[in-house]
Amino acid sequence: MKEYLYSAFREAENKIPELKEISISFDVPKSIEHGDLSSNAAMLLTKRLKKNPKVIAQEIIDALELNKSVISKVEIAGPGFINFFFSKDYVTKIIKEILDKKDKFGKSDKFKGKRANVEFVSANPTGPLTVGHGRNAVVGDTVANLLEWIGYDVEREYYFNNAGRQMRVLGDSVKYRYLEILGDKIEFPQDYYQGEYIKDIAMQLFIKYGDSLRNEDPESIFKDTAEQEIFFDIKKSLANLGINHKIFFNENSLYEEGKINELLKTFKEKNLTYEKDGAVWLKLSELGQPEDKVMVKSSGEPTYRLPDIAYHSVKLQRGYDLLIDLFGSDHNATYPDVMAGLKAIGYDSSKVKVLIHQFVTIMDGGEVVKMSTRKANYITLDELNGEVGKDVVRYFFNMRNINSHMFFDLSVAKKQSDENPVFYVQYAHARINSILRRVKEEQLEVSINHLELLSHEDEQALLKTLHQFSEEVLLSAKELETHRICTYLYELAAAYHKFNRTSRILGTERHLAEARLTLAYATMIVIKNGLSILGVSAPEEM
RNA sequence: GCGCCCGUAGCUCAAUCGGAUAGAGCAUCAGCCUUCUAAGCUGAGGGUUAGUGGUUCGAGUCCACUCGGGCGUACCA
């Protein structure tokens, strides 16, 4: 609906040139009394024109050449809002568009030809994915979906590190459990991985190799087997949620391909490094960061910053127009250094968008569950998925703004899953399918021939909600905010349930019945499209 | 101490670039099924948007400070 008004305002700029100086926007007013779309342009111009906003509003209205068949009424209200009321005909037209585009309705080609990379999950293979990783996984995949909906060619990527201290401890942990199975009496160190899965891997090795591995290095077969098994499980957990990464990027390849040394050399050439206490420091303080940081430890090992910068430069070299990083708030201190480093060596760091989600606090029966992979005190993503199902997991994690901390009460999720909003949305979809099955007996058909009969306020409200879908997708994708889709779908479902109550189909005069049926059918398409962005199923029966 | 995020109804959360009377769900209370799924609908109660000050036609939203919470602040990743 906004498009029409934007172009009308653009034409009005000829008569009121000051309109060019402000950013024109249209809001959907909270109350229907204030029309379908509202503009605050007059109020924004009060200073420039030094006139009463209501007077300016009238001048704007006079300058606009509006088609009566689109805009039925324009009003000045409140302190100077210009409220536009759309004609019934125009509002109804959306049905034709939906029927025409079907599962493509809401998609846009605004960013067609652009390439994006979304890096998410990126957990090292030291243990199963927990509920905490779930938020990252679901939001990352949904952000990727959103970008695809506005035209991007998207690649999903998983960055991991199978070297380093964490993985050494993993190998050691497996070896200790293996020795336990062989009957050795050892005290399992507290800071080793305590999870049952370590014992399972050790047992597998015992079954396969007997006691022949007693003298093997923990970093060889023990670590390698653990990595393989754990990664297999991680991928399976993700696949169970409909998530499939195209690229698994091993940090180690950056070393093997000399990218780390290359980067270090570049920094040195640009005179951005110095040595102190046997370590190599990057002059981040000269790059707008609070303090210099160590890139290469005195031991000769790089810190995580160096590979992180190298990794991002490699990704930028691949030619993406947009790079998304998604990680938890525990990493919030690391990315400014990476961005500063990238910028210093000539990359366009504005292509990198870092999304940081706040933590998920797991509750069980009102009690906080402290999570630690090391201590094996956690609820796995698989367990959660098994309890409540993919649809609930995906909807739930997408529901909230990632800037907010999120409470996940397991006992509530299990016990009251019936009351989860995802069912409310899915139920609307199922209800529509139900009526579609029923009308076959009545020989009613989906038809655009009598849509002008849709005049009930609940029908009009539903139509206007349908109008907003495309804009909502575009906005959600631009802002990289998945929760907006959930909010929208909930409103759409509510509008449908209301309509379902007041605008009955069976037992109604044929033309009106078919018009309503067609509206319901269009609603079904939009609900299904919205749910598909979230990766949530649209059941035909519940 | 410093940096990032947060503080909205009893609970969990929305709120478009700063817009009009701050909205939903859960919970509580009162209604609605011989009619397309009651996993639904209608209504009621519930708020000094943590606090103080500022910016302006207008602030939950922006700025400053205070209080409270989360995460960081390594030659760990």
mmCIF file with all atom_site columns, N, CA and C in Angstrom, chain A residues 493-541:
data_model
loop_
_atom_site.group_PDB
_atom_site.id
_atom_site.type_symbol
_atom_site.label_atom_id
_atom_site.label_alt_id
_atom_site.label_comp_id
_atom_site.label_asym_id
_atom_site.label_entity_id
_atom_site.label_seq_id
_atom_site.pdbx_PDB_ins_code
_atom_site.Cartn_x
_atom_site.Cartn_y
_atom_site.Cartn_z
_atom_site.occupancy
_atom_site.B_iso_or_equiv
_atom_site.pdbx_formal_charge
_atom_site.auth_seq_id
_atom_site.auth_comp_id
_atom_site.auth_asym_id
_atom_site.auth_atom_id
_atom_site.pdbx_PDB_model_num
ATOM 1   N N  . ALA A 1 493 ? -2.961  -14.482 12.096 1.00 0.00 ? 493 ALA A N  1
ATOM 2   C CA . ALA A 1 493 ? -3.784  -15.595 12.591 1.00 0.00 ? 493 ALA A CA 1
ATOM 3   C C  . ALA A 1 493 ? -4.951  -15.055 13.409 1.00 0.00 ? 493 ALA A C  1
ATOM 4   N N  . ALA A 1 494 ? -4.671  -14.041 14.224 1.00 0.00 ? 494 ALA A N  1
ATOM 5   C CA . ALA A 1 494 ? -5.738  -13.451 15.044 1.00 0.00 ? 494 ALA A CA 1
ATOM 6   C C  . ALA A 1 494 ? -6.818  -12.857 14.149 1.00 0.00 ? 494 ALA A C  1
ATOM 7   N N  . ALA A 1 495 ? -6.387  -12.147 13.087 1.00 0.00 ? 495 ALA A N  1
ATOM 8   C CA . ALA A 1 495 ? -7.356  -11.543 12.163 1.00 0.00 ? 495 ALA A CA 1
ATOM 9   C C  . ALA A 1 495 ? -8.185  -12.637 11.488 1.00 0.00 ? 495 ALA A C  1
ATOM 10  N N  . TYR A 1 496 ? -7.549  -13.760 11.188 1.00 0.00 ? 496 TYR A N  1
ATOM 11  C CA . TYR A 1 496 ? -8.293  -14.846 10.555 1.00 0.00 ? 496 TYR A CA 1
ATOM 12  C C  . TYR A 1 496 ? -9.297  -15.484 11.516 1.00 0.00 ? 496 TYR A C  1
ATOM 13  N N  . HIS A 1 497 ? -8.834  -15.777 12.735 1.00 0.00 ? 497 HIS A N  1
ATOM 14  C CA . HIS A 1 497 ? -9.729  -16.419 13.714 1.00 0.00 ? 497 HIS A CA 1
ATOM 15  C C  . HIS A 1 497 ? -10.972 -15.559 13.959 1.00 0.00 ? 497 HIS A C  1
ATOM 16  N N  . LYS A 1 498 ? -10.744 -14.256 13.956 1.00 0.00 ? 498 LYS A N  1
ATOM 17  C CA . LYS A 1 498 ? -11.856 -13.334 14.157 1.00 0.00 ? 498 LYS A CA 1
ATOM 18  C C  . LYS A 1 498 ? -12.811 -13.411 12.958 1.00 0.00 ? 498 LYS A C  1
ATOM 19  N N  . PHE A 1 499 ? -12.236 -13.334 11.795 1.00 0.00 ? 499 PHE A N  1
ATOM 20  C CA . PHE A 1 499 ? -12.993 -13.429 10.547 1.00 0.00 ? 499 PHE A CA 1
ATOM 21  C C  . PHE A 1 499 ? -13.773 -14.739 10.500 1.00 0.00 ? 499 PHE A C  1
ATOM 22  N N  . ASN A 1 500 ? -13.108 -15.804 10.927 1.00 0.00 ? 500 ASN A N  1
ATOM 23  C CA . ASN A 1 500 ? -13.710 -17.130 10.906 1.00 0.00 ? 500 ASN A CA 1
ATOM 24  C C  . ASN A 1 500 ? -14.984 -17.172 11.747 1.00 0.00 ? 500 ASN A C  1
ATOM 25  N N  . ARG A 1 501 ? -15.001 -16.328 12.793 1.00 0.00 ? 501 ARG A N  1
ATOM 26  C CA . ARG A 1 501 ? -16.134 -16.309 13.699 1.00 0.00 ? 501 ARG A CA 1
ATOM 27  C C  . ARG A 1 501 ? -17.308 -15.544 13.093 1.00 0.00 ? 501 ARG A C  1
ATOM 28  N N  . THR A 1 502 ? -16.994 -14.432 12.465 1.00 0.00 ? 502 THR A N  1
ATOM 29  C CA . THR A 1 502 ? -18.071 -13.541 12.017 1.00 0.00 ? 502 THR A CA 1
ATOM 30  C C  . THR A 1 502 ? -18.460 -13.730 10.554 1.00 0.00 ? 502 THR A C  1
ATOM 31  N N  . SER A 1 503 ? -17.504 -14.174 9.741  1.00 0.00 ? 503 SER A N  1
ATOM 32  C CA . SER A 1 503 ? -17.804 -14.294 8.305  1.00 0.00 ? 503 SER A CA 1
ATOM 33  C C  . SER A 1 503 ? -17.849 -15.768 7.923  1.00 0.00 ? 503 SER A C  1
ATOM 34  N N  . ARG A 1 504 ? -18.976 -16.384 8.203  1.00 0.00 ? 504 ARG A N  1
ATOM 35  C CA . ARG A 1 504 ? -19.117 -17.815 7.922  1.00 0.00 ? 504 ARG A CA 1
ATOM 36  C C  . ARG A 1 504 ? -19.263 -18.042 6.417  1.00 0.00 ? 504 ARG A C  1
ATOM 37  N N  . ILE A 1 505 ? -18.854 -19.174 6.015  1.00 0.00 ? 505 ILE A N  1
ATOM 38  C CA . ILE A 1 505 ? -18.900 -19.489 4.591  1.00 0.00 ? 505 ILE A CA 1
ATOM 39  C C  . ILE A 1 505 ? -20.083 -20.393 4.260  1.00 0.00 ? 505 ILE A C  1
ATOM 40  N N  . LEU A 1 506 ? -20.161 -21.509 4.944  1.00 0.00 ? 506 LEU A N  1
ATOM 41  C CA . LEU A 1 506 ? -21.264 -22.432 4.668  1.00 0.00 ? 506 LEU A CA 1
ATOM 42  C C  . LEU A 1 506 ? -22.573 -21.808 5.128  1.00 0.00 ? 506 LEU A C  1
ATOM 43  N N  . GLY A 1 507 ? -23.563 -21.971 4.318  1.00 0.00 ? 507 GLY A N  1
ATOM 44  C CA . GLY A 1 507 ? -24.876 -21.432 4.656  1.00 0.00 ? 507 GLY A CA 1
ATOM 45  C C  . GLY A 1 507 ? -25.033 -19.966 4.288  1.00 0.00 ? 507 GLY A C  1
ATOM 46  N N  . THR A 1 508 ? -24.079 -19.450 3.545  1.00 0.00 ? 508 THR A N  1
ATOM 47  C CA . THR A 1 508 ? -24.141 -18.050 3.109  1.00 0.00 ? 508 THR A CA 1
ATOM 48  C C  . THR A 1 508 ? -24.479 -18.018 1.620  1.00 0.00 ? 508 THR A C  1
ATOM 49  N N  . GLU A 1 509 ? -25.023 -16.917 1.220  1.00 0.00 ? 509 GLU A N  1
ATOM 50  C CA . GLU A 1 509 ? -25.359 -16.724 -0.206 1.00 0.00 ? 509 GLU A CA 1
ATOM 51  C C  . GLU A 1 509 ? -24.115 -17.008 -1.053 1.00 0.00 ? 509 GLU A C  1
ATOM 52  N N  . ARG A 1 510 ? -24.303 -17.670 -2.181 1.00 0.00 ? 510 ARG A N  1
ATOM 53  C CA . ARG A 1 510 ? -23.205 -18.266 -2.940 1.00 0.00 ? 510 ARG A CA 1
ATOM 54  C C  . ARG A 1 510 ? -22.057 -17.302 -3.284 1.00 0.00 ? 510 ARG A C  1
ATOM 55  N N  . HIS A 1 511 ? -22.381 -16.135 -3.824 1.00 0.00 ? 511 HIS A N  1
ATOM 56  C CA . HIS A 1 511 ? -21.317 -15.218 -4.239 1.00 0.00 ? 511 HIS A CA 1
ATOM 57  C C  . HIS A 1 511 ? -20.489 -14.729 -3.061 1.00 0.00 ? 511 HIS A C  1
ATOM 58  N N  . LEU A 1 512 ? -21.169 -14.394 -1.975 1.00 0.00 ? 512 LEU A N  1
ATOM 59  C CA . LEU A 1 512 ? -20.464 -13.937 -0.781 1.00 0.00 ? 512 LEU A CA 1
ATOM 60  C C  . LEU A 1 512 ? -19.649 -15.089 -0.194 1.00 0.00 ? 512 LEU A C  1
ATOM 61  N N  . ALA A 1 513 ? -20.231 -16.272 -0.208 1.00 0.00 ? 513 ALA A N  1
ATOM 62  C CA . ALA A 1 513 ? -19.523 -17.449 0.321  1.00 0.00 ? 513 ALA A CA 1
ATOM 63  C C  . ALA A 1 513 ? -18.221 -17.666 -0.444 1.00 0.00 ? 513 ALA A C  1
ATOM 64  N N  . GLU A 1 514 ? -18.290 -17.519 -1.757 1.00 0.00 ? 514 GLU A N  1
ATOM 65  C CA . GLU A 1 514 ? -17.080 -17.749 -2.563 1.00 0.00 ? 514 GLU A CA 1
ATOM 66  C C  . GLU A 1 514 ? -16.054 -16.641 -2.356 1.00 0.00 ? 514 GLU A C  1
ATOM 67  N N  . ALA A 1 515 ? -16.543 -15.419 -2.172 1.00 0.00 ? 515 ALA A N  1
ATOM 68  C CA . ALA A 1 515 ? -15.612 -14.319 -1.901 1.00 0.00 ? 515 ALA A CA 1
ATOM 69  C C  . ALA A 1 515 ? -14.872 -14.566 -0.588 1.00 0.00 ? 515 ALA A C  1
ATOM 70  N N  . ARG A 1 516 ? -15.632 -14.992 0.430  1.00 0.00 ? 516 ARG A N  1
ATOM 71  C CA . ARG A 1 516 ? -15.016 -15.269 1.731  1.00 0.00 ? 516 ARG A CA 1
ATOM 72  C C  . ARG A 1 516 ? -14.055 -16.452 1.632  1.00 0.00 ? 516 ARG A C  1
ATOM 73  N N  . LEU A 1 517 ? -14.468 -17.453 0.910  1.00 0.00 ? 517 LEU A N  1
ATOM 74  C CA . LEU A 1 517 ? -13.634 -18.634 0.724  1.00 0.00 ? 517 LEU A CA 1
ATOM 75  C C  . LEU A 1 517 ? -12.302 -18.222 0.078  1.00 0.00 ? 517 LEU A C  1
ATOM 76  N N  . THR A 1 518 ? -12.396 -17.335 -0.873 1.00 0.00 ? 518 THR A N  1
ATOM 77  C CA . THR A 1 518 ? -11.199 -16.896 -1.587 1.00 0.00 ? 518 THR A CA 1
ATOM 78  C C  . THR A 1 518 ? -10.276 -16.095 -0.667 1.00 0.00 ? 518 THR A C  1
ATOM 79  N N  . LEU A 1 519 ? -10.888 -15.289 0.184  1.00 0.00 ? 519 LEU A N  1
ATOM 80  C CA . LEU A 1 519 ? -10.096 -14.554 1.174  1.00 0.00 ? 519 LEU A CA 1
ATOM 81  C C  . LEU A 1 519 ? -9.392  -15.528 2.123  1.00 0.00 ? 519 LEU A C  1
ATOM 82  N N  . ALA A 1 520 ? -10.116 -16.549 2.549  1.00 0.00 ? 520 ALA A N  1
ATOM 83  C CA . ALA A 1 520 ? -9.526  -17.549 3.440  1.00 0.00 ? 520 ALA A CA 1
ATOM 84  C C  . ALA A 1 520 ? -8.366  -18.266 2.747  1.00 0.00 ? 520 ALA A C  1
ATOM 85  N N  . TYR A 1 521 ? -8.591  -18.585 1.492  1.00 0.00 ? 521 TYR A N  1
ATOM 86  C CA . TYR A 1 521 ? -7.562  -19.290 0.729  1.00 0.00 ? 521 TYR A CA 1
ATOM 87  C C  . TYR A 1 521 ? -6.302  -18.427 0.607  1.00 0.00 ? 521 TYR A C  1
ATOM 88  N N  . ALA A 1 522 ? -6.481  -17.144 0.326  1.00 0.00 ? 522 ALA A N  1
ATOM 89  C CA . ALA A 1 522 ? -5.336  -16.231 0.227  1.00 0.00 ? 522 ALA A CA 1
ATOM 90  C C  . ALA A 1 522 ? -4.607  -16.139 1.574  1.00 0.00 ? 522 ALA A C  1
ATOM 91  N N  . THR A 1 523 ? -5.384  -16.123 2.645  1.00 0.00 ? 523 THR A N  1
ATOM 92  C CA . THR A 1 523 ? -4.787  -16.075 3.984  1.00 0.00 ? 523 THR A CA 1
ATOM 93  C C  . THR A 1 523 ? -3.930  -17.309 4.226  1.00 0.00 ? 523 THR A C  1
ATOM 94  N N  . MET A 1 524 ? -4.453  -18.441 3.783  1.00 0.00 ? 524 MET A N  1
ATOM 95  C CA . MET A 1 524 ? -3.715  -19.692 3.964  1.00 0.00 ? 524 MET A CA 1
ATOM 96  C C  . MET A 1 524 ? -2.341  -19.613 3.283  1.00 0.00 ? 524 MET A C  1
ATOM 97  N N  . ILE A 1 525 ? -2.337  -19.062 2.095  1.00 0.00 ? 525 ILE A N  1
ATOM 98  C CA . ILE A 1 525 ? -1.066  -18.960 1.359  1.00 0.00 ? 525 ILE A CA 1
ATOM 99  C C  . ILE A 1 525 ? -0.069  -18.098 2.134  1.00 0.00 ? 525 ILE A C  1
ATOM 100 N N  . VAL A 1 526 ? -0.558  -16.991 2.661  1.00 0.00 ? 526 VAL A N  1
ATOM 101 C CA . VAL A 1 526 ? 0.348   -16.075 3.357  1.00 0.00 ? 526 VAL A CA 1
ATOM 102 C C  . VAL A 1 526 ? 0.862   -16.685 4.659  1.00 0.00 ? 526 VAL A C  1
ATOM 103 N N  . ILE A 1 527 ? -0.016  -17.362 5.386  1.00 0.00 ? 527 ILE A N  1
ATOM 104 C CA . ILE A 1 527 ? 0.436   -18.019 6.622  1.00 0.00 ? 527 ILE A CA 1
ATOM 105 C C  . ILE A 1 527 ? 1.512   -19.045 6.291  1.00 0.00 ? 527 ILE A C  1
ATOM 106 N N  . LYS A 1 528 ? 1.250   -19.812 5.258  1.00 0.00 ? 528 LYS A N  1
ATOM 107 C CA . LYS A 1 528 ? 2.205   -20.842 4.870  1.00 0.00 ? 528 LYS A CA 1
ATOM 108 C C  . LYS A 1 528 ? 3.543   -20.224 4.464  1.00 0.00 ? 528 LYS A C  1
ATOM 109 N N  . ASN A 1 529 ? 3.490   -19.156 3.701  1.00 0.00 ? 529 ASN A N  1
ATOM 110 C CA . ASN A 1 529 ? 4.721   -18.487 3.284  1.00 0.00 ? 529 ASN A CA 1
ATOM 111 C C  . ASN A 1 529 ? 5.494   -17.953 4.493  1.00 0.00 ? 529 ASN A C  1
ATOM 112 N N  . GLY A 1 530 ? 4.765   -17.342 5.410  1.00 0.00 ? 530 GLY A N  1
ATOM 113 C CA . GLY A 1 530 ? 5.421   -16.792 6.601  1.00 0.00 ? 530 GLY A CA 1
ATOM 114 C C  . GLY A 1 530 ? 6.057   -17.885 7.437  1.00 0.00 ? 530 GLY A C  1
ATOM 115 N N  . LEU A 1 531 ? 5.328   -18.970 7.628  1.00 0.00 ? 531 LEU A N  1
ATOM 116 C CA . LEU A 1 531 ? 5.870   -20.080 8.410  1.00 0.00 ? 531 LEU A CA 1
ATOM 117 C C  . LEU A 1 531 ? 7.089   -20.685 7.722  1.00 0.00 ? 531 LEU A C  1
ATOM 118 N N  . SER A 1 532 ? 7.080   -20.686 6.405  1.00 0.00 ? 532 SER A N  1
ATOM 119 C CA . SER A 1 532 ? 8.210   -21.289 5.702  1.00 0.00 ? 532 SER A CA 1
ATOM 120 C C  . SER A 1 532 ? 9.477   -20.440 5.891  1.00 0.00 ? 532 SER A C  1
ATOM 121 N N  . ILE A 1 533 ? 9.324   -19.136 6.053  1.00 0.00 ? 533 ILE A N  1
ATOM 122 C CA . ILE A 1 533 ? 10.494  -18.308 6.369  1.00 0.00 ? 533 ILE A CA 1
ATOM 123 C C  . ILE A 1 533 ? 11.079  -18.746 7.712  1.00 0.00 ? 533 ILE A C  1
ATOM 124 N N  . LEU A 1 534 ? 10.191  -19.018 8.647  1.00 0.00 ? 534 LEU A N  1
ATOM 125 C CA . LEU A 1 534 ? 10.640  -19.434 9.984  1.00 0.00 ? 534 LEU A CA 1
ATOM 126 C C  . LEU A 1 534 ? 11.141  -20.869 9.997  1.00 0.00 ? 534 LEU A C  1
ATOM 127 N N  . GLY A 1 535 ? 10.831  -21.614 8.949  1.00 0.00 ? 535 GLY A N  1
ATOM 128 C CA . GLY A 1 535 ? 11.189  -23.033 8.934  1.00 0.00 ? 535 GLY A CA 1
ATOM 129 C C  . GLY A 1 535 ? 10.229  -23.868 9.757  1.00 0.00 ? 535 GLY A C  1
ATOM 130 N N  . VAL A 1 536 ? 9.007   -23.365 9.877  1.00 0.00 ? 536 VAL A N  1
ATOM 131 C CA . VAL A 1 536 ? 7.987   -24.057 10.664 1.00 0.00 ? 536 VAL A CA 1
ATOM 132 C C  . VAL A 1 536 ? 6.968   -24.637 9.692  1.00 0.00 ? 536 VAL A C  1
ATOM 133 N N  . SER A 1 537 ? 6.485   -25.836 9.983  1.00 0.00 ? 537 SER A N  1
ATOM 134 C CA . SER A 1 537 ? 5.568   -26.493 9.063  1.00 0.00 ? 537 SER A CA 1
ATOM 135 C C  . SER A 1 537 ? 4.184   -25.871 9.124  1.00 0.00 ? 537 SER A C  1
ATOM 136 N N  . ALA A 1 538 ? 3.426   -26.062 8.058  1.00 0.00 ? 538 ALA A N  1
ATOM 137 C CA . ALA A 1 538 ? 2.058   -25.557 7.992  1.00 0.00 ? 538 ALA A CA 1
ATOM 138 C C  . ALA A 1 538 ? 1.129   -26.756 7.832  1.00 0.00 ? 538 ALA A C  1
ATOM 139 N N  . PRO A 1 539 ? 0.707   -27.345 8.934  1.00 0.00 ? 539 PRO A N  1
ATOM 140 C CA . PRO A 1 539 ? -0.092  -28.573 8.855  1.00 0.00 ? 539 PRO A CA 1
ATOM 141 C C  . PRO A 1 539 ? -1.493  -28.329 8.307  1.00 0.00 ? 539 PRO A C  1
ATOM 142 N N  . GLU A 1 540 ? -1.992  -29.300 7.566  1.00 0.00 ? 540 GLU A N  1
ATOM 143 C CA . GLU A 1 540 ? -3.336  -29.166 7.002  1.00 0.00 ? 540 GLU A CA 1
ATOM 144 C C  . GLU A 1 540 ? -4.399  -29.636 7.978  1.00 0.00 ? 540 GLU A C  1
ATOM 145 N N  . GLU A 1 541 ? -3.938  -30.428 8.935  1.00 0.00 ? 541 GLU A N  1
ATOM 146 C CA . GLU A 1 541 ? -4.853  -30.872 9.984  1.00 0.00 ? 541 GLU A CA 1
ATOM 147 C C  . GLU A 1 541 ? -4.127  -30.821 11.314 1.00 0.00 ? 541 GLU A C  1
#
